[in-house]
Short mmCIF file of C-alpha atoms in Angstrom, two decimals:
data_model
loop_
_atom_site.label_atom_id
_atom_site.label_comp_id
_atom_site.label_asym_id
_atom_site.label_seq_id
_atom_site.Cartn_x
_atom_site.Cartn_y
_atom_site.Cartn_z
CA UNK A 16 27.91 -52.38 13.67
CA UNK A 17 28.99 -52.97 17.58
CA UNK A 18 30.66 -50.22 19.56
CA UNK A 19 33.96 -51.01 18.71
CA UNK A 20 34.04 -50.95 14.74
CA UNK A 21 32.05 -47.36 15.83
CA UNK A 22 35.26 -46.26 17.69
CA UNK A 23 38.10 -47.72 15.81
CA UNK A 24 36.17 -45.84 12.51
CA UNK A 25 35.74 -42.19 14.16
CA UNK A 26 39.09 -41.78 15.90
CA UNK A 27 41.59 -43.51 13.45
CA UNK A 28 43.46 -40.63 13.39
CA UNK A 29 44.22 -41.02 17.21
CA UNK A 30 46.05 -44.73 15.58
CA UNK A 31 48.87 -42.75 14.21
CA UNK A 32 52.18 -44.33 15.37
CA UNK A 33 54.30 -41.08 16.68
CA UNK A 34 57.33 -42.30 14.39
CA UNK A 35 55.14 -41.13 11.91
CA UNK A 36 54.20 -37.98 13.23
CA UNK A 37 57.72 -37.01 13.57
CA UNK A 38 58.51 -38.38 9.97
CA UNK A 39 56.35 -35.37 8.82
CA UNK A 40 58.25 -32.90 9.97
CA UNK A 41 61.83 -34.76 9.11
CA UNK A 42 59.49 -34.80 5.50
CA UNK A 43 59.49 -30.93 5.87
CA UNK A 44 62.10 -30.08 7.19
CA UNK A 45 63.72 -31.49 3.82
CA UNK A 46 61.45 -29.70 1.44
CA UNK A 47 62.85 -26.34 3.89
CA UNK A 48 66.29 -27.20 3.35
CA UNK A 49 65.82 -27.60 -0.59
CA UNK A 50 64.13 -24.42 -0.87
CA UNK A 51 66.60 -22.60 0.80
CA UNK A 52 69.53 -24.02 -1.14
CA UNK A 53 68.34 -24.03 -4.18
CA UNK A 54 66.33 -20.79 -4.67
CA UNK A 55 68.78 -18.70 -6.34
CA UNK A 56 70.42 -21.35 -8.81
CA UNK A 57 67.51 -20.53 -12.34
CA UNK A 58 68.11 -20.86 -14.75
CA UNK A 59 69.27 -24.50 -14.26
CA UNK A 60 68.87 -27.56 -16.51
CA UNK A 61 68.05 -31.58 -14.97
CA UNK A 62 70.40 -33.80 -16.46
CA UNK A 63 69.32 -37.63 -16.04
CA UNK A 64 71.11 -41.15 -16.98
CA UNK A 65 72.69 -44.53 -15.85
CA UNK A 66 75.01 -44.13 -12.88
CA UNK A 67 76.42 -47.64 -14.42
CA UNK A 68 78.38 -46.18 -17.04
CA UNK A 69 82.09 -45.68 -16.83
CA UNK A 70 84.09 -42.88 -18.26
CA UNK A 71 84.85 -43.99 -21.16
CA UNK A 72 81.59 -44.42 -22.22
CA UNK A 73 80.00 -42.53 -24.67
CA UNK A 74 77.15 -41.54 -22.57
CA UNK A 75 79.49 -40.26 -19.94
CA UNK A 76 81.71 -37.77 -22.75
CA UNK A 77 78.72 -36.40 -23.96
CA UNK A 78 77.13 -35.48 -20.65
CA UNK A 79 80.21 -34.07 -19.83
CA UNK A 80 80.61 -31.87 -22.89
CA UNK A 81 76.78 -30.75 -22.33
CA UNK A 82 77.79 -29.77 -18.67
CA UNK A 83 80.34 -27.64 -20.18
CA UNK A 84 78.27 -25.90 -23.15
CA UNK A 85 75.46 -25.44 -20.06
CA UNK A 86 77.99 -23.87 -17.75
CA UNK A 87 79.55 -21.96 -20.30
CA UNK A 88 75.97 -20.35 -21.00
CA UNK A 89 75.43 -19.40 -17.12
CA UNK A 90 73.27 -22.64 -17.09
CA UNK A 91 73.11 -24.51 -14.01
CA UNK A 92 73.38 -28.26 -13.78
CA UNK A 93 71.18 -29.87 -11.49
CA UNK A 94 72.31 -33.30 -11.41
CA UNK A 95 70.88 -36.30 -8.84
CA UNK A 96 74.20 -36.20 -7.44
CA UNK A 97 75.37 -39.65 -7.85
CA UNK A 98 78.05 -41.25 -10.45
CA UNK A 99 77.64 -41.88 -14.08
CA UNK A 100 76.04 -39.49 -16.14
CA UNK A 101 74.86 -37.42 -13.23
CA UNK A 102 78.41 -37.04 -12.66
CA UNK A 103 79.93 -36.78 -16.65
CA UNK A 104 77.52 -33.66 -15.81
CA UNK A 105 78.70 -32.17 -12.76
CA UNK A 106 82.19 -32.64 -13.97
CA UNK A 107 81.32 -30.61 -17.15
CA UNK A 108 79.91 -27.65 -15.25
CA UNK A 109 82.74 -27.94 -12.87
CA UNK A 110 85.72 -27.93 -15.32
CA UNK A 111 84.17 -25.25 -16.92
CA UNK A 112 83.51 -23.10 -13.60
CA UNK A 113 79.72 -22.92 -13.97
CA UNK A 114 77.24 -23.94 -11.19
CA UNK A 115 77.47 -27.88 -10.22
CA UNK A 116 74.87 -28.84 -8.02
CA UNK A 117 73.72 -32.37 -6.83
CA UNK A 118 70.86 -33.48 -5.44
CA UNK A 119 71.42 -36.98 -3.98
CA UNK A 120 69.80 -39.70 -2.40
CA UNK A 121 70.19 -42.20 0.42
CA UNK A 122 70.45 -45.70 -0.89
CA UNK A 123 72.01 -48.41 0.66
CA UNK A 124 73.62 -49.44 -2.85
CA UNK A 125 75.31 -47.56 -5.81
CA UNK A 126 74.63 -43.84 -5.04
CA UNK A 127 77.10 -41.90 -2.98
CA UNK A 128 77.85 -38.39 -4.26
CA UNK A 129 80.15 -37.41 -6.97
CA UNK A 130 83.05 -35.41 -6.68
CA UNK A 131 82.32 -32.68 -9.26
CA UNK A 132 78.93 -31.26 -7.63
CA UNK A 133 80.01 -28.06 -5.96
CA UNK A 134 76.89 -28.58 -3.49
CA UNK A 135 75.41 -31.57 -2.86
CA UNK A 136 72.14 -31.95 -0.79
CA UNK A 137 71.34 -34.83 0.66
CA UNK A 138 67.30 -36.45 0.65
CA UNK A 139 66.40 -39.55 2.28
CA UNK A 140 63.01 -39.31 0.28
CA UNK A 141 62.45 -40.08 -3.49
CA UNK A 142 59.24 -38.02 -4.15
CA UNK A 143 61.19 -34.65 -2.03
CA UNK A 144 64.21 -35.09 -4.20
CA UNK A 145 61.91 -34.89 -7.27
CA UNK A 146 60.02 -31.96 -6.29
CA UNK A 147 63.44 -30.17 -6.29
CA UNK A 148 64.98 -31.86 -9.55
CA UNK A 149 61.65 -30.40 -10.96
CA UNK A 150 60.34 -27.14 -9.20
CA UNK A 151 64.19 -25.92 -10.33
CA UNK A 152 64.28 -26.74 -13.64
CA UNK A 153 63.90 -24.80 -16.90
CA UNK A 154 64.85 -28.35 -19.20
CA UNK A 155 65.21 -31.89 -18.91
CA UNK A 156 68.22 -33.62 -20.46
CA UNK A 157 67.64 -37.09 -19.79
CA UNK A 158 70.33 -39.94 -21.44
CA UNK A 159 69.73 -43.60 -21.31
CA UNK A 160 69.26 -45.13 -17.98
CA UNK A 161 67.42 -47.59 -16.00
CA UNK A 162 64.20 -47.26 -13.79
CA UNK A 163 65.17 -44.24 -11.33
CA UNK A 164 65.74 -42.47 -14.97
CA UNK A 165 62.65 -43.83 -16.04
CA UNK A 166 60.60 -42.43 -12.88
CA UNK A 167 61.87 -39.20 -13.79
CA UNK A 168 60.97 -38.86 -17.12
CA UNK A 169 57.45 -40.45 -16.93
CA UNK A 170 56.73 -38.08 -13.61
CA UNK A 171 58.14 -34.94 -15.46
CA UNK A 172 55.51 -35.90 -18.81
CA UNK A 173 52.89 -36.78 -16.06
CA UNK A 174 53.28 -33.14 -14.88
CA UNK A 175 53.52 -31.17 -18.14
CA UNK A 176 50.61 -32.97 -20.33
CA UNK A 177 47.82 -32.64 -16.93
CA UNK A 178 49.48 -28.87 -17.39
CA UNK A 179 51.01 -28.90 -13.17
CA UNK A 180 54.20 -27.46 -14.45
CA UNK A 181 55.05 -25.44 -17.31
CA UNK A 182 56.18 -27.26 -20.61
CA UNK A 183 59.50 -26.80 -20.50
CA UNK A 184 61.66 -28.83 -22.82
CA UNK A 185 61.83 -32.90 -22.14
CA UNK A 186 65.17 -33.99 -24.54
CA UNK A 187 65.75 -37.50 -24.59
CA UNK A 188 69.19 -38.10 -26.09
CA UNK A 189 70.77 -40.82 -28.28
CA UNK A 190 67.94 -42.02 -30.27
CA UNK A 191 68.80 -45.49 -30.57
CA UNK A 192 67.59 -46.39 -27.09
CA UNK A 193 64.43 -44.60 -26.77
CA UNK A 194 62.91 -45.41 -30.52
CA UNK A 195 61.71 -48.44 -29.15
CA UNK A 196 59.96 -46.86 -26.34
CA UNK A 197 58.71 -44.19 -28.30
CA UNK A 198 57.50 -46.83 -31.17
CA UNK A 199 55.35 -48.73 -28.09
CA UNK A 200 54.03 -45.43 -26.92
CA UNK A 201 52.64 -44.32 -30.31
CA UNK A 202 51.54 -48.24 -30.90
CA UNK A 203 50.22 -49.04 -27.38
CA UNK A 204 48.94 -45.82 -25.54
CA UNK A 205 48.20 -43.44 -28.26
CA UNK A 206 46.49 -46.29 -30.44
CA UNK A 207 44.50 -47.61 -27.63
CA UNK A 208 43.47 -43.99 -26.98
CA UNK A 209 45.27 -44.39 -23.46
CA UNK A 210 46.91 -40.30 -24.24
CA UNK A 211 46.26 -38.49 -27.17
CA UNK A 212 48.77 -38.20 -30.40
CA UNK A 213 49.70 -34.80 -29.47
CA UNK A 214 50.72 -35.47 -25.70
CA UNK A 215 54.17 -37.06 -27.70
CA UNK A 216 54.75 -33.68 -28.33
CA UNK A 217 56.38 -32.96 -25.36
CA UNK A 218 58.70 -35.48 -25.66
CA UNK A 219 62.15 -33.98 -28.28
CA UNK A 220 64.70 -36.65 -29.16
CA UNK A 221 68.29 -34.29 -30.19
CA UNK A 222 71.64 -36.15 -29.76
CA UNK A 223 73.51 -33.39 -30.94
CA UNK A 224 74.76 -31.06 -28.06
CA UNK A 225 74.31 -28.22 -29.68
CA UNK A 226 71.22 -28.67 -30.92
CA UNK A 227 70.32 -29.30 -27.47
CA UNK A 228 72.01 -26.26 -26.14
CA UNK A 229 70.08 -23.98 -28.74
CA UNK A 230 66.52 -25.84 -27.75
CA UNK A 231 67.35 -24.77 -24.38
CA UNK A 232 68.75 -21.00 -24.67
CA UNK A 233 65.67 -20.41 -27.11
CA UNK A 234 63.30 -22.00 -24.64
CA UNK A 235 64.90 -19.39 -22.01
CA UNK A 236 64.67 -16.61 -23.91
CA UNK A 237 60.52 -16.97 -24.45
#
């Protein structure tokens, strides 16, 4: 090995573009401003979903009745801030005078805040935004949706089954769209050994609200 593989191996480090030293501390500074809004808001529930559907879709009136029921329980609702069912949530805990909170993301498409969250914070980074949807949380409500809904559900089973978090209550709603999913877990990963038969556990399917609502409180109350 000649002199200069020697070099370029023991001070890599000194390679580090300063654009990317000072993205570390715009990384922290987010994770600072998370913590300090969002420390006094538990108990709050994450409410997930498409921000494709409209309002008269039947995704959007239920999320805004569970909103309501959560609001009307002194249950937060931590939403990630942008339309569809993250707002049919906010707009549920705001009609009903509860705490609305949304925690949104810079995209350069589809996500600009909704008008129901009574504070919005603002993340230009996926994985800090998740910490907070998480680290806040005492449930998951998570309706049909498309990959960013995905993400969250798969990182929030990631952290409960290798026991990071505590497991709190995962409730997929409406059935009908995750059976399939749930059908290729128990086929695919559990039959090829890939997770074990009882890591499904932590997955709850409940499309009734108040069904939902009492998994919640009676999670709380342990």
């Amino acid at each position: 090995m000649n002199n200069n593989n020697i070099k370029k191996e023991q001070y890599l480090i000194d390679e580090i573009k300063v654009g990317d030293t000072w993205r570390m501390f715009k990384i922290l500074s987010e994770f600072v401003e998370g913590f300090e809004n969002l420390s006094d808001i538990e108990p709050a529930v994450s409410v997930f979903g498409s921000a494709r559907v409209k309002e008269d879709h039947n995704d959007y009136k239920k999320a805004r009745l569970m909103g309501s029921m959560l609001a009307d329980n002194g249950i937060t609702v931590l939403t990630g801030g942008g339309p569809g069912v993250m707002e049919a949530a906010n707009r549920g805990a705001t009609e009903a005078g509860g705490q609305s909170i949304g925690v949104n993301i810079e995209l350069p498409f589809e996500q600009k805040p909704n008008p129901y969250a009574k504070k919005v914070i603002t993340f230009n980074y996926f994985f800090v935004r998740k910490v907070m949807l998480v680290k806040y949380a005492s449930a998951f409500v998570i309706f049909p949706g498309g990959f960013g809904t995905m993400d969250e559900l798969f990182e929030a089973m990631t952290l409960i089954q290798t026991r990071k978090i505590l497991p709190f209550p995962l409730i997929l709603v409406e059935k009908d769209y995750w059976s399939g999913m749930i059908k290729w877990l128990e086929d695919k990963m559990v039959g090829n050994n890939f997770i074990g038969e009882s890591d499904l556990d932590i997955i709850k399917l409940i499309d009734d609200p108040s069904e939902i609502l009492d998994c919640i409180k009676n999670f709380l109350k342990v």
